[in-house]
XYZ file of C-alpha atoms in Angstrom:
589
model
C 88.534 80.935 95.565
C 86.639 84.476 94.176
C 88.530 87.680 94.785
C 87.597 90.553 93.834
C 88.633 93.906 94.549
C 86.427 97.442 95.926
C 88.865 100.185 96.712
C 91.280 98.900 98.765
C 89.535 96.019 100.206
C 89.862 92.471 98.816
C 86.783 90.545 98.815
C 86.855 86.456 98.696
C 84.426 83.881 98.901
C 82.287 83.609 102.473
C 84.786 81.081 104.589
C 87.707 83.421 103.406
C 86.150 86.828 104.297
C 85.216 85.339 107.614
C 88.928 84.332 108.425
C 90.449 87.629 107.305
C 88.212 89.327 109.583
C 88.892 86.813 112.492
C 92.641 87.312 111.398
C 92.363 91.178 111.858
C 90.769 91.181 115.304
C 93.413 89.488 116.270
C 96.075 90.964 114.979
C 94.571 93.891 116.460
C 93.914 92.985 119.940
C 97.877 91.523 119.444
C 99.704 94.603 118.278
C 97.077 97.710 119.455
C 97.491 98.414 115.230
C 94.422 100.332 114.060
C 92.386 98.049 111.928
C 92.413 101.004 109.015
C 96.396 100.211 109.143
C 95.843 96.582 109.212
C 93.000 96.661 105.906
C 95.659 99.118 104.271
C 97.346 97.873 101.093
C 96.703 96.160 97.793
C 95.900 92.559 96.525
C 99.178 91.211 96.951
C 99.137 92.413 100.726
C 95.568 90.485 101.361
C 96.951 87.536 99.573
C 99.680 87.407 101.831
C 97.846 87.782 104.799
C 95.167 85.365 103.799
C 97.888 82.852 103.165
C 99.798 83.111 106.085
C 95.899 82.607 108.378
C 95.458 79.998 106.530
C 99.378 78.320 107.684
C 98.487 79.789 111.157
C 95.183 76.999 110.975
C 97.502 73.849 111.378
C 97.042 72.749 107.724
C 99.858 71.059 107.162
C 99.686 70.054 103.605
C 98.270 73.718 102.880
C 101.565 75.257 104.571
C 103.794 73.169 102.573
C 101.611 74.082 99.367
C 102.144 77.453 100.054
C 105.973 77.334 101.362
C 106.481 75.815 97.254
C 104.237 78.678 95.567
C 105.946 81.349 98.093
C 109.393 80.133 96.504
C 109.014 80.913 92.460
C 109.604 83.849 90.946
C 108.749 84.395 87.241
C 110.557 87.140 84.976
C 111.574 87.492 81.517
C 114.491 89.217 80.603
C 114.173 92.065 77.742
C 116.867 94.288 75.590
C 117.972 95.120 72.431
C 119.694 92.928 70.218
C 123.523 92.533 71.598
C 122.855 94.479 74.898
C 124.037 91.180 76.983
C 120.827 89.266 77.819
C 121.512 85.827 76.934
C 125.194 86.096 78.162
C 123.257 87.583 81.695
C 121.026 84.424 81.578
C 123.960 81.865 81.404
C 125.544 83.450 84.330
C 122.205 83.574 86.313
C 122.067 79.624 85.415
C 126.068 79.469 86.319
C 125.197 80.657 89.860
C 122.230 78.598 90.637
C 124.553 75.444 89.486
C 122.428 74.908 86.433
C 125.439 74.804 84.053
C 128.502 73.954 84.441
C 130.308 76.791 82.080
C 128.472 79.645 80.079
C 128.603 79.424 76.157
C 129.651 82.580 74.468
C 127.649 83.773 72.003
C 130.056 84.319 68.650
C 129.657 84.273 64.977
C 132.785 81.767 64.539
C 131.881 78.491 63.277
C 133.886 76.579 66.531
C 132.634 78.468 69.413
C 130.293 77.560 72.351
C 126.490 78.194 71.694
C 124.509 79.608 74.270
C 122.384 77.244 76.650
C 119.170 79.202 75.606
C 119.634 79.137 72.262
C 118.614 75.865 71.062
C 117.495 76.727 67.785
C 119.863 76.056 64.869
C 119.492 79.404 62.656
C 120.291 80.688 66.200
C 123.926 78.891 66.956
C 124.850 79.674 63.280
C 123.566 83.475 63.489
C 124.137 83.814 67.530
C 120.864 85.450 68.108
C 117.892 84.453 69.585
C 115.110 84.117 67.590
C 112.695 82.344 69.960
C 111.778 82.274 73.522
C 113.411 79.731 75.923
C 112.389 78.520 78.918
C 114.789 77.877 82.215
C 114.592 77.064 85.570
C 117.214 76.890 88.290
C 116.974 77.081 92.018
C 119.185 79.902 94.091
C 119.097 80.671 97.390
C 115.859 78.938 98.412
C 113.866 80.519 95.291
C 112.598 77.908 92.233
C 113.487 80.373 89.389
C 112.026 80.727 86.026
C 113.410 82.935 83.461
C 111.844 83.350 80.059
C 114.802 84.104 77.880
C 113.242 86.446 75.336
C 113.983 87.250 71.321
C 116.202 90.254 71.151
C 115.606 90.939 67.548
C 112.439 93.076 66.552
C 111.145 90.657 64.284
C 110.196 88.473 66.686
C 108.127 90.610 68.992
C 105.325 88.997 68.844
C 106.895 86.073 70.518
C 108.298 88.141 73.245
C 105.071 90.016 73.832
C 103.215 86.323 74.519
C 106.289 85.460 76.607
C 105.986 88.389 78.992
C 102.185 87.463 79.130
C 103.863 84.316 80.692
C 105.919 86.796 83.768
C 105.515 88.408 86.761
C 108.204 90.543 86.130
C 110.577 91.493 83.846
C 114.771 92.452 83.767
C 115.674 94.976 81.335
C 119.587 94.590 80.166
C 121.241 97.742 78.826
C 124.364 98.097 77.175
C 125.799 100.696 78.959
C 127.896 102.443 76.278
C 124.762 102.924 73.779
C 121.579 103.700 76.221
C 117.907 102.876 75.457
C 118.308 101.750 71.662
C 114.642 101.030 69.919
C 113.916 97.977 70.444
C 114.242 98.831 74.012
C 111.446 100.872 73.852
C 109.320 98.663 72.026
C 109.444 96.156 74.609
C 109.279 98.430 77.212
C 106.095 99.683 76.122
C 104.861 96.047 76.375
C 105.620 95.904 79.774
C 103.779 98.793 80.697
C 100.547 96.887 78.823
C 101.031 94.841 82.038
C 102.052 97.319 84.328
C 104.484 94.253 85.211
C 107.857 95.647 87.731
C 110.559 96.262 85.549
C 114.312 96.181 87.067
C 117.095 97.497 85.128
C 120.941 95.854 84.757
C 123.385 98.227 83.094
C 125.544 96.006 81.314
C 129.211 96.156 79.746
C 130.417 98.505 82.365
C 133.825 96.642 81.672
C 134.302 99.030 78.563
C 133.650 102.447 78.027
C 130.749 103.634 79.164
C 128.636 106.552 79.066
C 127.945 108.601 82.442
C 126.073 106.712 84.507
C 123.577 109.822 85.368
C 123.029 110.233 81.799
C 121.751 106.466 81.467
C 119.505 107.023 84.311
C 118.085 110.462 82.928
C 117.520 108.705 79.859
C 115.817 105.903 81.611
C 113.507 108.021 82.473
C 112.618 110.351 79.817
C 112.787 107.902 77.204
C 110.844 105.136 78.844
C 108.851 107.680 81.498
C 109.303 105.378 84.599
C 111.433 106.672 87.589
C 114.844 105.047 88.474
C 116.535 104.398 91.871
C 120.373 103.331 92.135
C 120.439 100.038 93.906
C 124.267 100.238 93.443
C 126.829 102.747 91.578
C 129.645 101.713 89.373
C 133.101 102.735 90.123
C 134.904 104.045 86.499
C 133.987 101.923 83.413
C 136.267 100.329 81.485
C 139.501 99.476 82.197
C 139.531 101.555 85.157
C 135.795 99.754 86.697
C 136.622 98.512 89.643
C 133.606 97.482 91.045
C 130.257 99.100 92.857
C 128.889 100.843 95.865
C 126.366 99.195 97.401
C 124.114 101.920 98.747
C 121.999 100.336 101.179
C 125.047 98.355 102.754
C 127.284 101.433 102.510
C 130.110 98.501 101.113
C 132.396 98.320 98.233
C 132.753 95.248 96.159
C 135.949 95.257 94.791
C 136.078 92.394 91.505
C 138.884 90.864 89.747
C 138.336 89.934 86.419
C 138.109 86.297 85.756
C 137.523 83.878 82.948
C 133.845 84.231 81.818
C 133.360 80.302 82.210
C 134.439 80.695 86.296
C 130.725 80.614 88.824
C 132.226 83.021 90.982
C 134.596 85.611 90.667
C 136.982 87.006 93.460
C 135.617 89.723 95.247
C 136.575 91.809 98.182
C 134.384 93.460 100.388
C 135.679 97.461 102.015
C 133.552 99.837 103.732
C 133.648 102.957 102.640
C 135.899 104.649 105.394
C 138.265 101.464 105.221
C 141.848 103.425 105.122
C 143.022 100.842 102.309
C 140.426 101.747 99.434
C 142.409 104.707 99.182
C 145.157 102.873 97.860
C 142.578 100.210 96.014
C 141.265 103.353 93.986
C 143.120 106.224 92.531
C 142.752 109.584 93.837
C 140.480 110.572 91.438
C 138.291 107.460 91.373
C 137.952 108.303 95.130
C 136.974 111.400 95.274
C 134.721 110.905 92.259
C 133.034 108.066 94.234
C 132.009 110.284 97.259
C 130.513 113.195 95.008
C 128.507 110.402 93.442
C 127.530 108.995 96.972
C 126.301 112.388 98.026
C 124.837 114.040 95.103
C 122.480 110.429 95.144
C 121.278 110.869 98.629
C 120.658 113.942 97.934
C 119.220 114.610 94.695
C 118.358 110.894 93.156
C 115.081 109.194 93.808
C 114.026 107.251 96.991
C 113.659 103.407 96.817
C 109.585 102.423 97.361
C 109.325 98.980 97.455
C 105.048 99.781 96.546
C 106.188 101.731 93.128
C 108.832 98.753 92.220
C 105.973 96.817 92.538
C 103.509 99.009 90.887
C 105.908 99.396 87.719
C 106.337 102.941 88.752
C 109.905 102.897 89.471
C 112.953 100.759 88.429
C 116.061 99.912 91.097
C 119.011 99.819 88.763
C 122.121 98.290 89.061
C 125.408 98.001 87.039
C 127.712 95.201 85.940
C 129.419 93.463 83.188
C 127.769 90.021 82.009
C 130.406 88.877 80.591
C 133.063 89.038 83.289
C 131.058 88.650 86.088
C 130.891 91.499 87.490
C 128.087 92.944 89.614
C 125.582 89.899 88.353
C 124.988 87.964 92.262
C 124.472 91.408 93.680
C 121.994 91.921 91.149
C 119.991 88.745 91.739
C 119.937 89.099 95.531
C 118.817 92.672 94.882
C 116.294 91.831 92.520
C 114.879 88.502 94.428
C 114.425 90.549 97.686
C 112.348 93.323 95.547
C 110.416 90.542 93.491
C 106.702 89.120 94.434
C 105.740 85.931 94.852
C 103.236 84.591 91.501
C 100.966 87.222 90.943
C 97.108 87.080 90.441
C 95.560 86.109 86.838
C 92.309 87.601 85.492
C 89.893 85.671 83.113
C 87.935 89.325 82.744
C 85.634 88.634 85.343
C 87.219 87.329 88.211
C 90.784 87.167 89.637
C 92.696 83.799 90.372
C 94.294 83.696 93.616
C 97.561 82.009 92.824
C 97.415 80.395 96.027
C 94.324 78.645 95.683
C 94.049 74.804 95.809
C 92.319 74.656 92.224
C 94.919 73.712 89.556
C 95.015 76.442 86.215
C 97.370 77.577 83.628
C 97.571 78.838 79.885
C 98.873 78.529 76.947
C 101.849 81.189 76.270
C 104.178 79.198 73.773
C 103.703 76.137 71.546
C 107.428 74.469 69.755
C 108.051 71.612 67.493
C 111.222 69.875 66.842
C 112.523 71.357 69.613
C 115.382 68.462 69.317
C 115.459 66.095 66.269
C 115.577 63.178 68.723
C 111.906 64.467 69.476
C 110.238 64.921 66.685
C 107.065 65.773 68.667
C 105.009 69.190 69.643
C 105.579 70.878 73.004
C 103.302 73.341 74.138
C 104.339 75.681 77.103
C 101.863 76.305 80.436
C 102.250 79.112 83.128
C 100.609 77.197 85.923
C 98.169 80.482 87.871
C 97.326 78.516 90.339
C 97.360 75.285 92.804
C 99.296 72.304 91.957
C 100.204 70.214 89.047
C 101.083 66.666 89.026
C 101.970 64.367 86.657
C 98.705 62.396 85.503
C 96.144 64.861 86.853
C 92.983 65.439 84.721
C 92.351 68.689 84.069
C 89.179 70.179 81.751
C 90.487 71.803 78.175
C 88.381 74.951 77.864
C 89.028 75.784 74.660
C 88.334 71.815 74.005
C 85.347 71.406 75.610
C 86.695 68.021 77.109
C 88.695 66.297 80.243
C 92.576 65.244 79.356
C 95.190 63.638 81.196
C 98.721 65.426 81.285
C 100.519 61.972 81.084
C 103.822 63.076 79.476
C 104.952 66.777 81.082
C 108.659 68.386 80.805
C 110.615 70.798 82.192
C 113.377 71.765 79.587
C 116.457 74.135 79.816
C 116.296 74.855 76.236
C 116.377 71.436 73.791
C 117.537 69.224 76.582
C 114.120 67.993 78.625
C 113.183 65.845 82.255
C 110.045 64.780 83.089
C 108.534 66.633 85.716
C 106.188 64.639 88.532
C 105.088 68.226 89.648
C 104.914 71.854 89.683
C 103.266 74.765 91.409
C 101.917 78.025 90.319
C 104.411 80.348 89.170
C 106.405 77.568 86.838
C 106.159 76.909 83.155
C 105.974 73.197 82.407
C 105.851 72.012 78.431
C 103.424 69.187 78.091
C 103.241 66.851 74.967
C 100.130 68.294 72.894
C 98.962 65.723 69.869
C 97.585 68.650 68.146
C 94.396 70.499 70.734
C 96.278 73.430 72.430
C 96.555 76.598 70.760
C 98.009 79.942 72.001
C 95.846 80.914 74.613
C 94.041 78.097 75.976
C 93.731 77.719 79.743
C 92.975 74.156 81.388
C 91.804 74.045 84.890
C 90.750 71.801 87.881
C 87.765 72.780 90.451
C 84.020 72.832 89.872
C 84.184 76.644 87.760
C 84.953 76.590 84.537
C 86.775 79.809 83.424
C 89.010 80.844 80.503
C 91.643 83.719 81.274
C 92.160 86.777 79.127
C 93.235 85.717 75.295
C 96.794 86.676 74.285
C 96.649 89.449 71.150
C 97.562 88.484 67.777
C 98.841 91.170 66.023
C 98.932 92.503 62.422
C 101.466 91.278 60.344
C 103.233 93.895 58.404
C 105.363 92.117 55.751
C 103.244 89.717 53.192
C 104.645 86.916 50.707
C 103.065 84.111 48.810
C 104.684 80.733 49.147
C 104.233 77.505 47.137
C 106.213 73.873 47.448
C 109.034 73.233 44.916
C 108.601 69.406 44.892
C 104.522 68.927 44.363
C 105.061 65.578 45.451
C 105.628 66.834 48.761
C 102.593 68.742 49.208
C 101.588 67.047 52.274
C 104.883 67.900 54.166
C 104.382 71.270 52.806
C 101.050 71.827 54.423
C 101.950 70.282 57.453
C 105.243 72.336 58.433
C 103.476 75.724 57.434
C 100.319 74.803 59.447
C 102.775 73.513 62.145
C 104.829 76.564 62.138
C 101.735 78.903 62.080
C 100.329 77.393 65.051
C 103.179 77.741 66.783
C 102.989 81.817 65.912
C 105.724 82.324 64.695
C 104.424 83.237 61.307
C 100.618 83.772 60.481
C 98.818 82.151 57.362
C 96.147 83.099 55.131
C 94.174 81.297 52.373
C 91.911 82.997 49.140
C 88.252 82.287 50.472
C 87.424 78.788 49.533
C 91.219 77.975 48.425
C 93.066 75.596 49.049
C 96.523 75.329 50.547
C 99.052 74.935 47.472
C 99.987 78.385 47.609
C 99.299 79.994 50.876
C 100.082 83.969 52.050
C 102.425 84.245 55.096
C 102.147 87.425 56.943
C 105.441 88.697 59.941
C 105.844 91.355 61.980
C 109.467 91.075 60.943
C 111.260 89.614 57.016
C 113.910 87.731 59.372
C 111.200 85.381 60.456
C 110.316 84.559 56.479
C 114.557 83.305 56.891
C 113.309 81.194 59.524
C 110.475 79.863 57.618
C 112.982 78.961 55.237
C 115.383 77.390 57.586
C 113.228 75.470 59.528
C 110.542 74.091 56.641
C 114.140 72.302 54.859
C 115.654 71.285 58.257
C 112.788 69.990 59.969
C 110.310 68.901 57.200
C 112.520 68.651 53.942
C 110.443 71.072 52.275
C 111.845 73.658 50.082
C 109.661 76.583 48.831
C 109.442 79.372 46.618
C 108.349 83.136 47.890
C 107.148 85.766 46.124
C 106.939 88.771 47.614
C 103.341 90.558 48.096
C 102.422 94.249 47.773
C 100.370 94.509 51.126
C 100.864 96.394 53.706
C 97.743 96.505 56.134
C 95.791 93.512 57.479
C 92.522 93.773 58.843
C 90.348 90.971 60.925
C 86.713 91.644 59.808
C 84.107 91.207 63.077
C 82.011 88.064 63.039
C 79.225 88.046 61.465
C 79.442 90.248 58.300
C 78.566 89.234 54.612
C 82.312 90.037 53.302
C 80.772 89.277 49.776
C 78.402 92.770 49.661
C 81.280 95.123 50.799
C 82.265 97.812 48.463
C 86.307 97.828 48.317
C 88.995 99.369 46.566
C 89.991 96.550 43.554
C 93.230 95.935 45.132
C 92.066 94.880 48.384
C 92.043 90.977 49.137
C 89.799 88.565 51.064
C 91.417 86.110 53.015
C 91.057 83.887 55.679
C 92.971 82.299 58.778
C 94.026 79.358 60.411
C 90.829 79.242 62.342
C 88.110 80.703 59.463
C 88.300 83.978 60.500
C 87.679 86.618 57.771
C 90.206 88.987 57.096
C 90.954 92.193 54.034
C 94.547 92.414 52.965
C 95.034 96.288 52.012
C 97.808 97.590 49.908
C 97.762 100.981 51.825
C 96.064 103.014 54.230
C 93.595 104.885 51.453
C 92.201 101.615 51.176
C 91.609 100.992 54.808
C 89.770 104.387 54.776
C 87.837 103.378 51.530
C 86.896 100.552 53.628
C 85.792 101.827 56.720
C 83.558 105.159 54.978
C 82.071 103.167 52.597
C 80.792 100.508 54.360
C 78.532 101.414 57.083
C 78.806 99.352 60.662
C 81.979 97.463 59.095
C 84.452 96.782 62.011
C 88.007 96.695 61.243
C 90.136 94.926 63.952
C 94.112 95.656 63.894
C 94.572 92.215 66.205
C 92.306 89.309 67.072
C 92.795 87.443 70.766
C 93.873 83.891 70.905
């Protein structure tokens, strides 16, 4: 199905157009609306209305095709490093049964690991260090949560996994703010112009004034907020939190973190009793609160959640339950269903019958019982089932998807199918690369390319043991491939010593780690002076540039030409002294 969009006005292919305007007329003649209120809205709003004239036609196996897309919701959840977010994720998984109990995340050697952290630099550091992938149903929605790296080395990976969402949850710790990393993920949101819904986390221990969080919310990040709910004290006085729109108080009693739900008691506001439940102060404190927010905060609009123009906000503590089913309720009522896709010339209706998805992630040794390669689709659109042919862009050929997962981190289930909005791993032998899209239906189409970005930290590596050169080559090239680190050869060298380029030294660690756990390799790095990376544009003679003597040729995984600059005088040397030389700071997968 084509979609494209002129103002305000969605246009499809012929049959399509012709039953939206059959489907206005009669919702005109039905409800006396004016047709200029009917047409009003944005592509989400014709999608809708599309899909629901399309149920309205007696299409049975259409209506139940679009009762399982209507279901999924898609989000990644972002923060700094120790804000809460994987602890946030357990007990999202807790309440849609998914797990049983929620695995701390602790530096001591005998404590629980958390379910999304599968890696094992990650259970002995207790940090995330790559994206995982979870699904759970709640309350008649199929969830999917991309559980994103906190730590700013690994960017990179979240930026590809929020390619991946509809959506994304932003955890703050509510006794430190908007801390950097914050912002840097933030700003890759806004890229997307994705919603963005805030949980202030911690509010179990101190915690700074709530208005000051907001206000720095918003000047630090430069989106509008809206109180979905207000905390009541913070720390060992919180108590619990208004709901605004319900005019309620939920009162919560701690409980142990491991617990689904915790006990909770529901007062209005005028109930004579939460006078005694709260302190005097607490009380009165509440009610300025209440009325300084009607008055003077900003109004929920469902259109700017949606636009990424404002964030609803709510407050809770991860760890002890508190506040975190309010804030899923909240935040599934406010979410969309799977949003369009572009390819850069058209739009991909989620909805539509045509099968498509892309390549966000690719993992190896994901469990050492499968010593295989899994890479990671967000289905766009139609249907998947196990089996199905689908045509490889990228590839140039027709494959069967025989052997497809769905994993909650290393554990894995086949899956027999799946529907736009869900991320299924599928067994790749090698073809798929960050990026690729497969598809069903007569057009042939790639969607936009994922960015690769400049490295910023260079080393040379080399094997210890020569006589395990292939190993060598094969975990680095495995490894690469996966992006997690990018590689670089001389021009017409070979691979015994190869250049690795981060964003972040932690990931050269996990180089490390993971080239003597998984492939028995051990290497030796030498640190490189570098410090800008350059992809040169296709098509120039790299041989008659004039350069500065310390700049270095190189070239990538996929025999693109590159310069390797030891500061940014060079990259101007570059640029004035060879005419019609483009410089690229990131290529597209």
């Amino acid at each position: 199905m084509l979609l494209f969009k002129v103002d305000k006005l969605v246009i499809c292919s012929y049959d399509v157009m012709i039953r939206f305007i059959i489907f206005v007329i009669i919702a005109f003649i039905i409800t006396k609306t004016p047709i200029s209120v009917i047409t009003k809205g944005n592509l989400i709003d014709k999608l809708i209305i599309n899909r629901y004239y399309l149920s309205l036609q007696g299409d049975i196996k259409m209506s139940e095709f679009i009762k399982e897309v209507e279901k999924r919701r898609t989000f990644a959840i972002i923060s700094h490093p120790d804000a809460g977010k994987t602890t946030l994720t357990e007990k999202f998984l807790l309440y849609g049964g998914a797990i049983q109990q929620a695995g701390t995340v602790k530096g001591k050697k005998n404590s629980k690991h958390a379910t999304s952290d599968w890696m094992e630099i990650e259970k002995q550091r207790g940090i995330s260090v790559t994206s995982s992938v979870l699904q759970f149903n709640y309350n008649g929605f199929c969830i999917n949560i991309l559980d994103t790296p906190g730590h700013q080395d690994f960017s990179e990976d979240t930026y590809r996994t929020l390619m991946a969402a509809d959506c994304a949850v932003m955890v703050i710790d509510a006794s430190k703010g908007v801390e950097e990393q914050t912002r840097k993920l933030f700003k890759v949101c806004t890229m997307r112009n994705i919603p963005i819904f805030t949980f202030i986390n911690k509010m179990d221990r101190e915690a700074r004034d709530p208005y000051q969080l907001m206000e720095e919310i918003e000047q630090e990040l430069g989106i509008d907020t809206c109180a979905v709910n207000w905390p009541i004290g913070s720390g060992k006085e919180f108590k619990g939190v208004y709901e605004r729109n319900d005019k309620e108080i939920i009162r919560f009693i701690p409980v142990d973190g491991g617990r689904k739900e915790v006990d909770t008691k529901i007062m209005k506001f005028d109930d004579p009793e939460l006078v005694n439940e709260l302190d005097d102060e607490l009380y009165n404190k509440l009610q300025d609160d209440i009325e300084l927010l009607d008055i003077a905060g900003n109004n929920f609009d469902l259109e700017k959640v949606r636009e990424g123009k404002l964030s609803p906000v709510c407050f809770g503590s991860a760890l002890t339950n508190f506040g975190i089913e309010p804030f899923l309720k909240h935040f599934l009522t406010m979410t969309t269903t799977p949003l369009p896709r572009s390819t850069g010339e058209k739009i991909i209706d989620p909805f539509s019958e045509d099968f498509s998805a892309f390549v966000f992630k690719i993992q190896a040794n994901m469990n050492k019982a499968h010593r295989d390669r899994m890479a990671f689709f967000r289905i766009c659109s139609g249907k998947f089932t196990k089996g199905m042919e689908v045509y490889h862009y990228q590839g140039g050929r027709k494959i069967k998807l025989n052997q497809s997962k769905q994993l909650m981190a290393d554990e894995r289930q086949e899956v027999d199918e799946a529907y736009a909005g869900d991320i299924i791993g599928i067994f790749d032998p090698g073809i798929f690369s960050i990026g690729d899209t497969i598809t069903t239906g007569k057009t042939k189409f790639a969607f936009e390319g994922i960015p690769t970005f400049a490295p910023e930290h260079f080393s040379l590596i080399r094997n210890k043991d020569t006589m395990k050169r292939k190993q060598f080559v094969k975990g680095v090239e495995q490894i690469a491939k996966e992006g997690a680190i990018q590689i670089f050869t001389e021009l017409g060298g070979g691979m015994e010593e190869i250049i690795v380029g981060v964003v972040g030294v932690l990931q050269f660690e996990v180089l490390e780690h993971r080239l003597k756990n998984e492939y028995n390799v051990e290497i030796i790095k030498q640190p490189l002076p570098y410090q800008y990376i350059r992809w040169v544009k296709e098509g120039c003679d790299l041989s008659s540039l004039n350069l500065s003597s310390d700049t270095k040729k190189v070239q990538d995984l996929k025999g693109q030409h590159l310069l390797l600059f030891t500061n940014e005088w060079g990259v101007r040397w570059a640029s004035e002294k060879n005419s019609g030389l483009e410089l690229l700071e990131f290529s597209k997968n």
